Coordinates of C-alpha atoms and ligand atoms in Angstrom, one line a residue:
X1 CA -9.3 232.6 257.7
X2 CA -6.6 231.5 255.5
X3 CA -7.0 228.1 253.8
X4 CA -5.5 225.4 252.1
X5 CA -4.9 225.9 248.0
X6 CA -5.2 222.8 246.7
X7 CA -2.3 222.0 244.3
X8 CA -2.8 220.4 240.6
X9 CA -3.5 216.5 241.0
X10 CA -6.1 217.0 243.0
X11 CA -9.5 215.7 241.8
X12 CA -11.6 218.6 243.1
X13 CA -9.7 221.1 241.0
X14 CA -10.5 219.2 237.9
X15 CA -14.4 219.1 238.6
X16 CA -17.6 221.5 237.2
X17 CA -18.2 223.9 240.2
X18 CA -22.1 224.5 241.1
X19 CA -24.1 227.7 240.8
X20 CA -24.6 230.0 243.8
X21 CA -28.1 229.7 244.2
X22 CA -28.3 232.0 247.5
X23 CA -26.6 235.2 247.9
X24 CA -25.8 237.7 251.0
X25 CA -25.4 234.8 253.2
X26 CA -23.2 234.8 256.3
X27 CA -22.3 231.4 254.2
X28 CA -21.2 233.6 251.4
X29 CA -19.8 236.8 252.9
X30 CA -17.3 234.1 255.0
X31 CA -16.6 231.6 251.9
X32 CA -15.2 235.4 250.1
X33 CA -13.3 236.2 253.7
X34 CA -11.7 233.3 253.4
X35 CA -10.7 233.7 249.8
X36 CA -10.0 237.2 250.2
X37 CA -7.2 236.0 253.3
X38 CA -6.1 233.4 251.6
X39 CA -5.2 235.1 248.3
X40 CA -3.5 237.9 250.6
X41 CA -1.4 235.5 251.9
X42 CA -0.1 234.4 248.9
X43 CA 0.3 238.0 247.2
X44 CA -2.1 235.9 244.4
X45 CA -4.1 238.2 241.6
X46 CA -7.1 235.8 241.9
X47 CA -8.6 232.8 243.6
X48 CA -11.1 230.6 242.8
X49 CA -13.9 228.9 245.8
X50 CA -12.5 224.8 243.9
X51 CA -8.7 226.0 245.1
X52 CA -9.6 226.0 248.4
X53 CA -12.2 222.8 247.9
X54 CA -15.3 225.1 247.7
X55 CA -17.3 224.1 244.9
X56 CA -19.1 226.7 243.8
X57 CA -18.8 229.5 241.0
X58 CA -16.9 231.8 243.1
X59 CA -14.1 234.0 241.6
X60 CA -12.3 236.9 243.3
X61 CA -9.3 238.9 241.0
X62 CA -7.5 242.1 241.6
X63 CA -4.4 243.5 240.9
X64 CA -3.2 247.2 242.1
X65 CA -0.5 248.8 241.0
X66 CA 2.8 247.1 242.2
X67 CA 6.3 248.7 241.2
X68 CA 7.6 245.1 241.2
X69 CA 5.4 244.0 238.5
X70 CA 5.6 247.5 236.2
X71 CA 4.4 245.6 232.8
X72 CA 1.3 244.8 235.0
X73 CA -2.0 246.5 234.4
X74 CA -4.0 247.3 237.2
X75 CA -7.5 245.0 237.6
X76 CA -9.6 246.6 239.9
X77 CA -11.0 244.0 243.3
X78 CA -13.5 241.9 242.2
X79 CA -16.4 239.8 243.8
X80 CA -17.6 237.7 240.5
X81 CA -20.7 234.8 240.6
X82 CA -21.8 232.3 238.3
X83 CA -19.8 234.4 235.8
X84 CA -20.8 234.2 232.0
X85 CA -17.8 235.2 229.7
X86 CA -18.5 235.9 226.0
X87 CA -15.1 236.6 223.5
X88 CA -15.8 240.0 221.8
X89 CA -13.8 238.7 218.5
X90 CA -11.7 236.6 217.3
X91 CA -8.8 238.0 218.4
X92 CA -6.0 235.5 221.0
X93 CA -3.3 236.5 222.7
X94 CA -0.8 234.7 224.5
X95 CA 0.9 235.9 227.7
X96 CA 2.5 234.5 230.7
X97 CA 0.9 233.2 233.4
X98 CA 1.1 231.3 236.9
X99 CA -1.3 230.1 239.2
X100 CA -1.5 229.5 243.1
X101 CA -2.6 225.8 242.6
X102 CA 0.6 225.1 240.3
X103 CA 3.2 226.9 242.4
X104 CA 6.7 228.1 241.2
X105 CA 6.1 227.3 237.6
X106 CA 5.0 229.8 234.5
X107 CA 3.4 228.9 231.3
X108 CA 2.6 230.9 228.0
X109 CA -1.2 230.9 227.5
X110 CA -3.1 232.0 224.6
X111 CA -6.2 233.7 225.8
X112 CA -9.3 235.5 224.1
X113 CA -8.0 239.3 223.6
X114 CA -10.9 240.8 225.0
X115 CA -13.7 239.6 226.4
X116 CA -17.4 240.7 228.1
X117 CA -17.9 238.9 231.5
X118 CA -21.5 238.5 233.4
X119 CA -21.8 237.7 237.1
X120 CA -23.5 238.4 240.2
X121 CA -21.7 240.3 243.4
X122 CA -22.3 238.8 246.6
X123 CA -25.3 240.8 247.3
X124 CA -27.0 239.0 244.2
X125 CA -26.4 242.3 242.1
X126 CA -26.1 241.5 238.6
X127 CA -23.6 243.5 236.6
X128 CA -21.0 243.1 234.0
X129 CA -17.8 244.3 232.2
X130 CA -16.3 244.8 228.8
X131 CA -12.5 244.4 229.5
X132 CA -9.0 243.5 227.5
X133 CA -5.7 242.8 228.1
X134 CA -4.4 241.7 231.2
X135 CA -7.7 242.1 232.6
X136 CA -9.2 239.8 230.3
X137 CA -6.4 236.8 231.1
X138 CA -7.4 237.2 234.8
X139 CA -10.9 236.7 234.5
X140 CA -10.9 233.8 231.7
X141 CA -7.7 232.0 233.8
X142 CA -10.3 232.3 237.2
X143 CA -13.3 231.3 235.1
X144 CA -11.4 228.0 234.4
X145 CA -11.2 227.2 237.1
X146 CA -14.6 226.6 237.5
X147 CA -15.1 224.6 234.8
X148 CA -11.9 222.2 236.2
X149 CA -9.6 223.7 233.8
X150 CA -5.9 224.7 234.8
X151 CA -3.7 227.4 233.0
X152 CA -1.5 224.1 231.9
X153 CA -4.1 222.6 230.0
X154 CA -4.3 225.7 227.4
X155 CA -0.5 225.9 226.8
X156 CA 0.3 225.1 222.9
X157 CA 3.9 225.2 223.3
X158 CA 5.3 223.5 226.4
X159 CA 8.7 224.5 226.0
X160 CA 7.0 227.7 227.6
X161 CA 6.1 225.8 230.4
X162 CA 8.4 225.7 233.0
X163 CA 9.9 227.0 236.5
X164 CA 9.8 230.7 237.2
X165 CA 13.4 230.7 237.9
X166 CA 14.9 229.0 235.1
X167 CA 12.4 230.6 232.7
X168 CA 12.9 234.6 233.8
X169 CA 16.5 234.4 235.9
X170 CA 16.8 238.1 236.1
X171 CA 12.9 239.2 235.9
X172 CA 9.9 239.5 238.2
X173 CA 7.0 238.2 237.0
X174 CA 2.8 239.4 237.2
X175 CA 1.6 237.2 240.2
X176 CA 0.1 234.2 240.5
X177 CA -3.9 233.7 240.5
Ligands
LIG201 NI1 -5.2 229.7 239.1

């Protein structure tokens, strides 16, 4: 079922979610249906359970390969619980980004270059990957989300903050998550 993303203001993005403390639940399995819908209905590259007023640590990403977005590596679809993310370095980089609770707008965000991220799958399956790049932006900007924290909050320079059509007037940009 699609849902409701709630849209920056609202209190319950700005909270600490809660740990999953039970997994393959029909509870579970429909809380990711209903992310899953509601992501595909905005074209979105991730979602967080707190953006549709879900409180838990529940992130779904994914990105496949899109000829509108051709700068955008692929990120393959991903259940990820109570995630753990660790930087691998010191290394930032900063990169565009958008997000389905602040609709329309972009902002340049510095990120951790590469990262390893820990989780649980919805079965309770532990696993974990070392990633980089775009990859890496996905899961940190989802992780935040969990933690209260939106993309605008990072941004050092908010003269890179703005709407999509006045920023990029003749460019397509990686989607919103
Ligand atoms: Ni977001």
């Amino acid at each position: 079922m699609i849902r409701e993303v709630l849209r920056m203001g609202d209190p319950r993005l700005n909270q600490r979610a809660s740990e999953v403390t039970e997994f393959d639940t029909a509870a579970l399995h429909a809380l990711l249906q209903d992310m899953r819908d509601t992501m595909a209905s905005l074209d979105g590259a991730g979602l967080a359970a707190p953006q549709i007023g879900v409180g838990l640590r529940v992130v779904i990403f994914g990105v496949s390969v899109n000829p509108r977005y051709p700068d955008v590596e692929p990120v393959p679809d991903t259940v990820l619980i109570n995630p753990v993310i660790t930087p691998l370095g010191d290394a930032m980089e900063e990169g565009w980004e958008g997000c389905l609770s602040v609709p329309g707008l972009r902002g340049w965000v510095p990120r951790h270059a590469r990262v390893r991220y820990q989780g649980m799958d919805e079965r309770g399956q532990a696993f974990e990957r070392i990633v980089e790049g775009f990859h890496a932006r996905v899961v940190q900007h989802e992780c935040d989300h969990l933690d209260g924290i939106l993309y605008p909050m990072r941004i050092r320079d908010l003269s890179r903050f703005g709407f999509i059509e006045a920023l990029f007037p003749e460019r397509d940009l990686p989607p919103e998550a």
